[in-house]
Short mmCIF file of C-alpha atoms and ligand atoms in Angstrom, two decimals:
data_model
loop_
_atom_site.label_atom_id
_atom_site.label_comp_id
_atom_site.label_asym_id
_atom_site.label_seq_id
_atom_site.Cartn_x
_atom_site.Cartn_y
_atom_site.Cartn_z
CA UNK S 1 9.50 -17.04 -18.69
CA UNK S 2 5.87 -16.07 -18.14
CA UNK S 3 3.78 -13.41 -19.83
CA UNK S 4 2.06 -11.46 -17.07
CA UNK S 5 -0.65 -8.83 -17.30
CA UNK S 6 -0.49 -6.87 -14.05
CA UNK S 7 -3.79 -5.04 -13.59
CA UNK S 8 -3.78 -2.24 -11.04
CA UNK S 9 -5.52 1.05 -10.32
CA UNK S 10 -2.25 2.72 -9.18
CA UNK S 11 1.44 2.45 -10.05
CA UNK S 12 4.18 4.73 -8.75
CA UNK S 13 5.41 7.14 -10.10
CA UNK S 14 2.47 7.53 -12.48
CA UNK S 15 -0.23 7.60 -9.82
CA UNK S 16 -0.15 6.87 -6.10
CA UNK S 17 -2.51 7.15 -3.16
CA UNK S 18 -1.01 4.38 -1.03
CA UNK S 19 1.10 1.27 -0.76
CA UNK S 20 -0.57 -0.46 -3.73
CA UNK S 21 1.17 2.01 -6.05
CA UNK S 22 4.57 1.07 -4.63
CA UNK S 23 3.92 -2.64 -5.02
CA UNK S 24 2.50 -2.23 -8.53
CA UNK S 25 5.69 -0.50 -9.55
CA UNK S 26 8.29 -2.61 -7.75
CA UNK S 27 6.91 -6.11 -8.33
CA UNK S 28 6.58 -5.78 -12.15
CA UNK S 29 10.15 -4.37 -12.28
CA UNK S 30 11.44 -7.27 -10.19
CA UNK S 31 9.62 -9.79 -12.40
CA UNK S 32 10.96 -8.14 -15.56
CA UNK S 33 14.47 -8.35 -14.13
CA UNK S 34 13.92 -12.06 -13.56
CA UNK S 35 13.18 -12.53 -17.25
CA UNK S 36 9.38 -12.33 -17.41
CA UNK S 37 7.39 -10.39 -19.97
CA UNK S 38 5.27 -8.08 -17.80
CA UNK S 39 2.80 -5.44 -18.87
CA UNK S 40 1.04 -3.21 -16.36
CA UNK S 41 -2.59 -2.35 -17.12
CA UNK S 42 -3.55 1.00 -15.61
CA UNK S 43 -6.43 3.48 -16.00
CA UNK S 44 -5.49 6.55 -18.08
CA UNK S 45 -6.25 9.12 -15.37
CA UNK S 46 -5.60 12.72 -16.44
CA UNK S 47 -2.46 12.99 -14.31
CA UNK S 48 -1.17 9.67 -15.66
CA UNK S 49 -1.64 10.75 -19.27
CA UNK S 50 0.21 14.00 -18.52
CA UNK S 51 3.18 12.08 -17.06
CA UNK S 52 3.05 9.44 -19.79
CA UNK S 53 3.22 12.15 -22.45
CA UNK S 54 6.64 13.10 -21.10
CA UNK S 55 7.86 9.49 -21.49
CA UNK S 56 6.12 9.02 -24.86
CA UNK S 57 2.73 7.49 -25.39
CA UNK S 58 1.09 5.92 -28.42
CA UNK S 59 -2.33 4.50 -29.18
CA UNK S 60 -2.05 0.76 -29.78
CA UNK S 61 -5.65 -0.44 -30.00
CA UNK S 62 -9.27 0.55 -29.81
CA UNK S 63 -12.12 -1.45 -28.27
CA UNK S 64 -15.80 -0.79 -28.09
CA UNK S 65 -18.21 -1.60 -25.26
CA UNK S 66 -21.92 -0.70 -25.21
CA UNK S 67 -21.29 2.30 -27.45
CA UNK S 68 -18.28 3.41 -25.39
CA UNK S 69 -14.96 3.65 -27.21
CA UNK S 70 -11.99 2.43 -25.18
CA UNK S 71 -8.55 3.46 -26.39
CA UNK S 72 -5.55 1.45 -25.31
CA UNK S 73 -2.44 3.59 -25.04
CA UNK S 74 1.07 2.32 -24.49
CA UNK S 75 3.84 3.93 -22.49
CA UNK S 76 6.58 2.93 -20.08
CA UNK S 77 6.79 3.04 -16.35
CA UNK S 78 9.16 6.02 -15.88
CA UNK S 79 12.64 4.91 -14.90
CA UNK S 80 12.10 1.34 -16.07
CA UNK S 81 11.62 -0.87 -19.11
CA UNK S 82 8.20 -2.07 -17.97
CA UNK S 83 5.47 -1.54 -20.57
CA UNK S 84 2.30 0.12 -19.34
CA UNK S 85 -1.00 -0.14 -21.19
CA UNK S 86 -3.42 2.63 -20.32
CA UNK S 87 -7.17 2.13 -20.53
CA UNK S 88 -8.37 5.44 -21.87
CA UNK S 89 -12.00 6.49 -21.50
CA UNK S 90 -13.13 10.05 -20.73
CA UNK S 91 -14.33 8.92 -17.30
CA UNK S 92 -10.67 8.35 -16.44
CA UNK S 93 -8.81 10.86 -18.57
CA UNK S 94 -11.00 13.90 -18.22
CA UNK S 95 -10.96 14.07 -14.45
CA UNK S 96 -8.30 15.67 -12.29
CA UNK S 97 -7.50 14.70 -8.73
CA UNK S 98 -7.89 11.53 -6.73
CA UNK S 99 -8.52 8.37 -8.77
CA UNK S 100 -11.46 7.22 -6.68
CA UNK S 101 -13.20 10.28 -5.29
CA UNK S 102 -14.05 13.86 -6.08
CA UNK S 103 -12.80 17.01 -4.33
CA UNK S 104 -15.45 16.63 -1.59
CA UNK S 105 -14.05 13.20 -0.68
CA UNK S 106 -17.03 11.16 -1.85
CA UNK S 107 -16.57 8.38 -4.39
CA UNK S 108 -17.06 9.20 -8.06
CA UNK S 109 -20.65 8.16 -8.77
CA UNK S 110 -19.63 6.15 -11.84
CA UNK S 111 -16.80 4.14 -10.22
CA UNK S 112 -18.67 0.92 -10.99
CA UNK S 113 -18.66 1.78 -14.69
CA UNK S 114 -15.05 3.03 -14.75
CA UNK S 115 -13.69 -0.16 -13.21
CA UNK S 116 -16.10 -2.40 -15.11
CA UNK S 117 -14.75 -0.95 -18.36
CA UNK S 118 -11.23 -1.42 -17.01
CA UNK S 119 -12.04 -5.10 -16.31
CA UNK S 120 -13.54 -5.54 -19.78
CA UNK S 121 -10.35 -4.16 -21.32
CA UNK S 122 -8.32 -6.60 -19.21
CA UNK S 123 -10.58 -9.44 -20.31
CA UNK S 124 -10.09 -8.56 -23.98
CA UNK S 125 -6.30 -8.40 -23.58
CA UNK S 126 -6.25 -11.63 -21.56
CA UNK S 127 -8.08 -13.44 -24.34
CA UNK S 128 -5.87 -11.87 -27.00
CA UNK S 129 -8.88 -10.09 -28.45
CA UNK S 130 -7.53 -6.56 -28.14
CA UNK S 131 -5.39 -6.52 -31.30
CA UNK S 132 -2.20 -6.42 -29.27
CA UNK S 133 -0.99 -9.75 -30.59
CA UNK S 134 -0.01 -10.71 -27.08
CA UNK S 135 -1.65 -13.13 -24.68
CA UNK S 136 -0.62 -13.37 -21.06
CA UNK S 137 -0.19 -16.67 -19.21
CA UNK S 138 -1.13 -14.95 -15.98
CA UNK S 139 -3.43 -12.06 -15.14
CA UNK S 140 -2.40 -10.64 -11.79
CA UNK S 141 -5.19 -8.52 -10.28
CA UNK S 142 -4.99 -6.18 -7.31
CA UNK S 143 -7.74 -5.00 -4.95
CA UNK S 144 -11.42 -4.37 -5.63
CA UNK S 145 -10.91 -2.17 -8.68
CA UNK S 146 -9.73 -5.26 -10.57
CA UNK S 147 -12.00 -7.80 -8.86
CA UNK S 148 -14.31 -8.29 -11.83
CA UNK S 149 -11.45 -9.47 -14.06
CA UNK S 150 -11.27 -13.06 -12.72
CA UNK S 151 -15.10 -13.13 -12.70
CA UNK S 152 -15.25 -12.11 -16.37
CA UNK S 153 -12.49 -14.54 -17.33
CA UNK S 154 -14.30 -17.41 -15.60
CA UNK S 155 -16.89 -17.32 -18.39
CA UNK S 156 -14.32 -18.48 -20.95
CA UNK S 157 -12.83 -21.90 -21.62
CA UNK S 158 -9.41 -20.85 -22.95
CA UNK S 159 -8.09 -18.25 -20.57
CA UNK S 160 -4.96 -17.32 -18.67
CA UNK S 161 -4.68 -18.24 -15.00
CA UNK S 162 -5.50 -15.46 -12.56
CA UNK S 163 -4.02 -14.30 -9.27
CA UNK S 164 -5.85 -11.87 -7.03
CA UNK S 165 -3.83 -9.95 -4.45
CA UNK S 166 -5.56 -8.34 -1.49
CA UNK S 167 -3.77 -5.16 -0.50
CA UNK S 168 -6.62 -4.03 1.73
CA UNK S 169 -9.75 -6.08 2.34
CA UNK S 170 -11.57 -3.16 3.94
CA UNK S 171 -12.30 -1.70 0.49
CA UNK S 172 -14.78 -4.20 -0.91
CA UNK S 173 -16.11 -2.28 -3.92
CA UNK S 174 -19.78 -2.39 -2.92
CA UNK S 175 -22.58 -1.39 -5.31
CA UNK S 176 -26.32 -1.94 -5.57
CA UNK S 177 -28.19 -4.79 -7.21
CA UNK S 178 -29.43 -2.29 -9.79
CA UNK S 179 -25.84 -1.64 -10.85
CA UNK S 180 -25.18 -5.38 -11.00
CA UNK S 181 -28.14 -5.67 -13.40
CA UNK S 182 -27.02 -2.61 -15.42
CA UNK S 183 -23.56 -4.07 -15.99
CA UNK S 184 -25.13 -7.16 -17.56
CA UNK S 185 -23.15 -9.63 -15.48
CA UNK S 186 -24.37 -13.24 -15.64
CA UNK S 187 -27.48 -13.75 -13.50
CA UNK S 188 -25.97 -16.69 -11.64
CA UNK S 189 -23.21 -14.36 -10.35
CA UNK S 190 -25.85 -12.92 -7.99
CA UNK S 191 -25.05 -15.54 -5.41
CA UNK S 192 -23.32 -15.33 -2.03
CA UNK S 193 -20.54 -17.61 -3.28
CA UNK S 194 -19.94 -15.27 -6.23
CA UNK S 195 -20.52 -11.49 -6.35
CA UNK S 196 -23.44 -11.01 -3.96
CA UNK S 197 -22.54 -9.62 -0.55
CA UNK S 198 -25.46 -9.23 1.88
CA UNK S 199 -27.80 -7.76 -0.72
CA UNK S 200 -25.13 -5.76 -2.54
CA UNK S 201 -22.64 -6.53 -5.27
CA UNK S 202 -18.99 -6.66 -4.21
CA UNK S 203 -16.28 -6.24 -6.84
CA UNK S 204 -13.62 -7.71 -4.54
CA UNK S 205 -15.62 -10.94 -4.28
CA UNK S 206 -15.05 -11.45 -7.99
CA UNK S 207 -11.36 -11.85 -7.20
CA UNK S 208 -11.92 -13.93 -4.07
CA UNK S 209 -14.42 -16.29 -5.68
CA UNK S 210 -12.93 -16.74 -9.15
CA UNK S 211 -9.15 -16.22 -9.13
CA UNK S 212 -7.04 -19.38 -9.32
CA UNK S 213 -4.84 -18.15 -6.50
CA UNK S 214 -5.39 -15.50 -3.85
CA UNK S 215 -2.53 -13.77 -2.14
CA UNK S 216 -2.22 -11.05 0.39
CA UNK S 217 0.69 -8.95 1.46
CA UNK S 218 1.80 -10.60 4.69
CA UNK S 219 1.44 -14.00 6.32
CA UNK S 220 -0.18 -12.58 9.45
CA UNK S 221 -2.79 -10.69 7.41
CA UNK S 222 -3.49 -13.90 5.46
CA UNK S 223 -4.35 -15.55 8.79
CA UNK S 224 -6.20 -12.55 10.22
CA UNK S 225 -8.59 -12.07 7.29
CA UNK S 226 -9.93 -15.58 7.86
CA UNK S 227 -11.32 -14.39 11.22
CA UNK S 228 -14.50 -12.37 11.85
CA UNK S 229 -12.46 -9.63 13.56
CA UNK S 230 -10.42 -8.77 10.46
CA UNK S 231 -12.43 -10.45 7.69
CA UNK S 232 -14.70 -7.49 6.83
CA UNK S 233 -17.57 -9.95 6.36
CA UNK S 234 -15.51 -11.92 3.83
CA UNK S 235 -13.79 -14.26 6.28
CA UNK S 236 -16.15 -17.12 5.36
CA UNK S 237 -15.26 -16.85 1.67
CA UNK S 238 -11.58 -16.70 2.57
CA UNK S 239 -11.79 -19.70 4.89
CA UNK S 240 -13.46 -21.63 2.11
CA UNK S 241 -10.48 -20.79 -0.12
CA UNK S 242 -7.77 -21.16 2.49
CA UNK S 243 -5.89 -23.73 0.40
CA UNK S 244 -5.52 -21.20 -2.41
CA UNK S 245 -4.64 -18.27 -0.13
CA UNK S 246 -1.09 -17.33 0.79
CA UNK S 247 0.76 -14.40 2.29
CA UNK S 248 3.72 -12.84 0.48
CA UNK S 249 5.36 -9.97 2.29
CA UNK S 250 5.90 -6.88 0.13
CA UNK S 251 9.40 -5.66 -0.49
CA UNK S 252 10.32 -1.99 -0.77
CA UNK S 253 12.06 0.00 -3.48
CA UNK S 254 15.59 -0.26 -2.06
CA UNK S 255 16.94 2.41 -4.45
CA UNK S 256 14.37 5.05 -3.67
CA UNK S 257 14.36 4.38 0.05
CA UNK S 258 18.07 4.29 0.69
CA UNK S 259 19.44 6.67 3.33
CA UNK S 260 22.90 6.24 1.81
CA UNK S 261 21.90 7.81 -1.51
CA UNK S 262 18.55 9.53 -0.90
CA UNK S 263 18.69 12.89 -2.69
CA UNK S 264 15.62 14.17 -0.86
CA UNK S 265 17.24 14.25 2.59
CA UNK S 266 19.68 16.72 4.12
CA UNK S 267 22.49 14.27 4.96
CA UNK S 268 23.11 10.77 3.66
CA UNK S 269 24.12 8.03 6.08
CA UNK S 270 24.24 4.27 6.24
CA UNK S 271 24.51 1.57 8.88
CA UNK S 272 28.15 2.34 9.56
CA UNK S 273 27.66 6.12 9.67
CA UNK S 274 24.32 6.08 11.47
CA UNK S 275 25.60 8.72 13.90
CA UNK S 276 25.28 11.18 10.97
CA UNK S 277 21.51 10.60 10.95
CA UNK S 278 21.11 13.25 13.63
CA UNK S 279 21.93 15.96 11.10
CA UNK S 280 18.66 15.15 9.39
CA UNK S 281 16.85 15.72 12.67
CA UNK S 282 18.35 19.15 13.23
CA UNK S 283 17.67 20.06 9.58
CA UNK S 284 14.04 19.07 10.06
CA UNK S 285 13.79 20.98 13.35
CA UNK S 286 15.08 24.09 11.60
CA UNK S 287 12.79 23.61 8.62
CA UNK S 288 9.72 23.18 10.84
CA UNK S 289 10.54 25.92 13.35
CA UNK S 290 10.92 23.45 16.22
CA UNK S 291 13.61 24.00 18.88
CA UNK S 292 16.88 22.78 17.39
CA UNK S 293 18.30 20.26 19.82
CA UNK S 294 19.98 16.97 18.99
CA UNK S 295 19.03 15.41 22.31
CA UNK S 296 15.24 15.72 22.02
CA UNK S 297 13.75 12.51 20.66
CA UNK S 298 11.60 13.10 17.60
CA UNK S 299 8.59 10.93 16.81
CA UNK S 300 7.31 10.79 13.22
CA UNK S 301 4.05 9.73 11.62
CA UNK S 302 3.28 9.57 7.90
CA UNK S 303 0.11 8.19 6.44
CA UNK S 304 -3.49 8.43 5.48
CA UNK S 305 -5.48 10.04 8.30
CA UNK S 306 -8.14 7.34 8.48
CA UNK S 307 -9.40 5.05 11.25
CA UNK S 308 -7.20 2.16 10.03
CA UNK S 309 -4.03 4.01 10.90
CA UNK S 310 -4.89 4.37 14.61
CA UNK S 311 -4.98 8.18 14.57
CA UNK S 312 -7.44 8.18 17.47
CA UNK S 313 -4.97 6.14 19.54
CA UNK S 314 -2.31 8.77 18.85
CA UNK S 315 -4.71 11.59 19.72
CA UNK S 316 -6.06 9.89 22.85
CA UNK S 317 -2.64 9.51 24.45
CA UNK S 318 -1.33 12.88 23.27
CA UNK S 319 -1.70 14.61 26.65
CA UNK S 320 0.47 11.98 28.33
CA UNK S 321 2.93 11.97 25.44
CA UNK S 322 3.31 15.74 25.68
CA UNK S 323 4.47 15.40 29.29
CA UNK S 324 7.69 13.86 27.91
CA UNK S 325 10.53 15.86 26.43
CA UNK S 326 9.93 15.07 22.76
CA UNK S 327 8.86 16.43 19.39
CA UNK S 328 6.15 15.01 17.17
CA UNK S 329 6.14 15.47 13.40
CA UNK S 330 3.09 14.40 11.44
CA UNK S 331 2.43 14.30 7.69
CA UNK S 332 -0.83 13.06 6.27
CA UNK S 333 -4.19 13.74 4.79
CA UNK S 334 -7.57 12.15 5.21
CA UNK S 335 -10.66 12.60 7.36
CA UNK S 336 -11.45 16.26 8.05
CA UNK S 337 -12.03 15.56 11.76
CA UNK S 338 -8.54 14.06 12.19
CA UNK S 339 -6.96 16.84 10.15
CA UNK S 340 -8.66 19.46 12.34
CA UNK S 341 -7.76 17.73 15.62
CA UNK S 342 -4.11 17.47 14.60
CA UNK S 343 -3.96 21.06 13.38
CA UNK S 344 -5.40 22.20 16.72
CA UNK S 345 -2.72 20.25 18.56
CA UNK S 346 0.05 21.83 16.51
CA UNK S 347 -1.37 25.28 17.22
CA UNK S 348 -1.55 24.58 20.95
CA UNK S 349 1.95 23.11 21.13
CA UNK S 350 4.03 24.83 18.44
CA UNK S 351 7.32 23.91 20.15
CA UNK S 352 6.48 20.23 20.28
CA UNK S 353 4.06 19.29 17.54
CA UNK S 354 4.33 19.97 13.82
CA UNK S 355 1.51 18.89 11.51
CA UNK S 356 1.64 19.07 7.73
CA UNK S 357 -1.53 18.21 5.87
CA UNK S 358 -1.30 16.94 2.32
CA UNK S 359 0.72 14.49 0.31
CA UNK S 360 4.43 15.21 0.02
CA UNK S 361 6.87 12.53 -1.10
CA UNK S 362 10.04 14.52 -0.37
CA UNK S 363 8.87 15.47 3.10
CA UNK S 364 8.02 11.82 3.80
CA UNK S 365 11.68 10.96 3.11
CA UNK S 366 12.84 13.80 5.38
CA UNK S 367 10.68 12.57 8.25
CA UNK S 368 11.94 9.00 7.82
CA UNK S 369 15.51 10.30 7.93
CA UNK S 370 15.02 12.91 10.65
CA UNK S 371 12.81 11.21 13.23
CA UNK S 372 14.19 8.84 15.87
CA UNK S 373 10.96 6.92 16.41
CA UNK S 374 8.20 6.13 13.92
CA UNK S 375 4.60 5.68 15.06
CA UNK S 376 2.47 3.10 13.30
CA UNK S 377 -0.34 2.11 15.66
CA UNK S 378 -2.59 0.75 12.88
CA UNK S 379 -5.70 -1.11 13.96
CA UNK S 380 -5.08 -3.43 11.04
CA UNK S 381 -2.27 -3.32 8.51
CA UNK S 382 -2.14 -5.73 5.55
CA UNK S 383 1.60 -5.16 5.10
CA UNK S 384 2.57 -1.55 5.70
CA UNK S 385 5.49 0.04 3.94
CA UNK S 386 6.33 2.90 6.24
CA UNK S 387 7.59 0.64 9.03
CA UNK S 388 9.97 -0.98 6.54
CA UNK S 389 11.17 2.42 5.29
CA UNK S 390 11.65 3.37 8.96
CA UNK S 391 13.69 0.26 9.70
CA UNK S 392 15.89 0.95 6.69
CA UNK S 393 16.43 4.53 7.91
CA UNK S 394 17.23 3.44 11.49
CA UNK S 395 14.07 5.16 12.70
CA UNK S 396 12.73 2.66 15.16
CA UNK S 397 9.05 1.83 14.77
CA UNK S 398 6.41 1.59 17.47
CA UNK S 399 3.70 -0.69 16.09
CA UNK S 400 0.53 -2.56 16.95
CA UNK S 401 1.07 -6.30 16.47
CA UNK S 402 -1.12 -6.78 13.42
CA UNK S 403 -0.59 -7.96 9.85
CA UNK S 404 2.69 -6.97 8.23
CA UNK S 405 3.69 -4.95 11.30
CA UNK S 406 3.71 -8.15 13.36
CA UNK S 407 5.82 -9.85 10.68
CA UNK S 408 8.49 -7.15 10.42
CA UNK S 409 8.90 -5.47 13.82
CA UNK S 410 10.16 -7.36 16.86
CA UNK S 411 10.61 -6.17 20.43
CA UNK S 412 13.13 -7.78 22.75
CA UNK S 413 14.17 -6.97 26.35
CA UNK S 414 16.97 -4.37 26.44
CA UNK S 415 19.43 -6.95 27.80
CA UNK S 416 18.56 -9.52 25.14
CA UNK S 417 18.12 -7.63 21.88
CA UNK S 418 20.19 -10.16 19.94
CA UNK S 419 19.98 -9.78 16.19
CA UNK S 420 16.18 -9.63 16.07
CA UNK S 421 15.11 -6.70 18.22
CA UNK S 422 14.33 -3.73 15.96
CA UNK S 423 11.45 -1.79 17.50
CA UNK S 424 8.57 -1.63 19.95
CA UNK S 425 5.39 -3.67 19.74
CA UNK S 426 2.09 -3.46 21.61
CA UNK S 427 -0.66 -6.03 21.52
CA UNK S 428 -3.94 -4.28 22.32
CA UNK S 429 -5.06 -1.42 20.09
CA UNK S 430 -5.58 1.02 22.96
CA UNK S 431 -4.15 4.46 23.68
CA UNK S 432 -2.73 3.10 26.97
CA UNK S 433 -0.80 0.30 25.29
CA UNK S 434 0.46 2.65 22.58
CA UNK S 435 1.66 5.08 25.22
CA UNK S 436 3.36 2.30 27.19
CA UNK S 437 5.22 1.22 24.04
CA UNK S 438 6.25 4.82 23.30
CA UNK S 439 7.57 5.07 26.86
CA UNK S 440 9.67 1.95 26.31
CA UNK S 441 11.00 3.52 23.10
CA UNK S 442 11.85 6.77 24.89
CA UNK S 443 13.60 4.78 27.64
CA UNK S 444 15.64 2.87 25.07
CA UNK S 445 16.54 6.14 23.36
CA UNK S 446 18.20 7.22 26.61
CA UNK S 447 20.53 4.20 26.42
CA UNK S 448 22.79 4.88 23.43
CA UNK S 449 24.24 1.35 23.33
CA UNK S 450 20.80 -0.24 23.26
CA UNK S 451 19.57 2.25 20.66
CA UNK S 452 22.55 1.68 18.41
CA UNK S 453 22.08 -2.07 18.55
CA UNK S 454 18.40 -1.73 17.63
CA UNK S 455 19.30 0.57 14.75
CA UNK S 456 21.96 -1.83 13.48
CA UNK S 457 19.47 -4.68 13.50
CA UNK S 458 16.82 -2.57 11.79
CA UNK S 459 19.16 -1.31 9.08
CA UNK S 460 20.54 -4.81 8.38
CA UNK S 461 17.18 -6.25 7.31
CA UNK S 462 16.66 -7.23 3.69
CA UNK S 463 13.43 -5.85 2.28
CA UNK S 464 14.37 -6.23 -1.38
CA UNK S 465 11.76 -7.52 -3.82
CA UNK S 466 13.86 -10.52 -4.86
CA UNK S 467 12.46 -12.88 -2.22
CA UNK S 468 8.86 -11.80 -2.79
CA UNK S 469 9.16 -11.96 -6.59
CA UNK S 470 10.43 -15.52 -6.23
CA UNK S 471 7.36 -16.44 -4.17
CA UNK S 472 5.04 -14.96 -6.80
CA UNK S 473 6.90 -16.98 -9.45
CA UNK S 474 6.17 -20.13 -7.47
CA UNK S 475 2.49 -19.23 -7.30
CA UNK S 476 2.37 -18.45 -11.04
CA UNK S 477 4.00 -21.80 -11.77
CA UNK S 478 1.61 -23.71 -9.53
CA UNK S 479 -1.49 -22.33 -11.26
CA UNK S 480 -0.18 -22.73 -14.80
CA UNK S 481 1.24 -26.22 -14.28
P1 ADP D 1 -1.46 2.35 2.88
O1 ADP D 1 -1.24 1.65 1.58
O2 ADP D 1 -2.49 1.71 3.76
O3 ADP D 1 -1.72 3.81 2.72
P2 ADP D 1 1.36 1.79 3.42
O4 ADP D 1 2.22 2.01 4.62
O5 ADP D 1 1.35 0.41 2.85
O6 ADP D 1 -0.11 2.26 3.77
O7 ADP D 1 1.84 2.75 2.27
C1 ADP D 1 1.68 4.12 2.34
C2 ADP D 1 2.58 4.76 1.32
O8 ADP D 1 2.11 6.08 1.03
C3 ADP D 1 3.98 4.92 1.78
O9 ADP D 1 4.84 4.91 0.67
C4 ADP D 1 3.94 6.31 2.44
O10 ADP D 1 5.19 6.90 2.54
C5 ADP D 1 3.04 7.03 1.50
N1 ADP D 1 2.28 8.14 2.09
C6 ADP D 1 1.13 8.07 2.78
N2 ADP D 1 0.70 9.30 3.10
C7 ADP D 1 1.59 10.15 2.62
C8 ADP D 1 1.71 11.60 2.62
N3 ADP D 1 0.81 12.36 3.21
N4 ADP D 1 2.77 12.14 2.00
C9 ADP D 1 3.70 11.35 1.39
N5 ADP D 1 3.64 10.03 1.37
C10 ADP D 1 2.61 9.42 1.96
#
């Protein structure tokens, strides 16, 4: 049994902007189930405090840092027995909306301070100096918001081992030298092998330089980030630490994303009753005002509308795609230019394209259940969850062969699908290659036997957290041995 402090800036269902929240909820639960003593450390954002109040929250400690009082609150992750410690400062708890940026989409100007304080709270807990009477064996950090934790811990002799997991290397947590000086970090940390990144300070480098083990969320992404193409300028650091870097594929929450019991969808179905899936498509067509027709293939997309997700590839092949008999259902939010372009498309083609802007968990489930084909043409994708949800729902994914997409989706010739073929894969991130893969998907859809076989393969895959949790256990053991 290990005592694990799991530091994260998001955890579903308390706060979520992306896949990190899903991981930070599922992995601690899986570790708890396997007998470990896990506590999640999370910022006390306003929306989190509101939800925590429903579950019960109490103040358990108070720290002080440069005149700033930090309250530590304790609650539970709703629907589980996992303890959550909230780091409560006004800069977290008195602000509504997105955890990282204001209503205009630009980062909160004091993000460096907010996540520095968060790291200091983690440091105090890790060293058993937070009056919690609990010291972890492992501090598991996630993404740039927690990058300073291993760096702070490195200053101490007696400290827990640290793991740093990269969920997305593109967010490096960059700030000026002036901020580095203001935070009072050790002078020798201003070095390219520590926190300095081409004249700026990078929070994520704290994790990459100082953690005992580095992991990322798929084996392919672990390889890719050691190359200049995918390394975001950090490939050199990662190559230098290749012996400490491993890829562990994320699992998914198999209870929440289960077409057999999903309460958010119109009709439940499973692998044996997959022919019932079509009722979800007609329900969605009705709901969205699209022509109701079982035979028309429906393509779905859910995700952040940012460059990473290949939205421009989707847009650039849209004219060709619209020549086919199909419907396209999109849910997402992000860059204003993508939102506008998609809205325009939906207005021009109301019988074929439906675009919903915003974040909507229930609707995401309905698209996964209703669509036949799921588009995920990401330019890079550390792991990706939506393609795994799609596979589980028998909604066959069309993906670019990068990161976790490459590790979970496999295309085989129609006459040799075997037990592996479960989707459609292209290898160059271009609109032409995406369109060619969509055409192969549409052709397969016209062959019911082929389609059924692909769906059976997809729905048979095991994406439970058990395997991944076991891998993390091995890593924890190796660094505490
Ligand atoms: P990323 O973490 O890069 O955003 P992932 O595929 O790993 O991508 O995870 C995205 C998660 O966020 C999934 O659970 C997906 O269903 C969810 N999601 C993204 N955008 C939306 C949205 N607009 N509405 C509902 N859920 C969304």
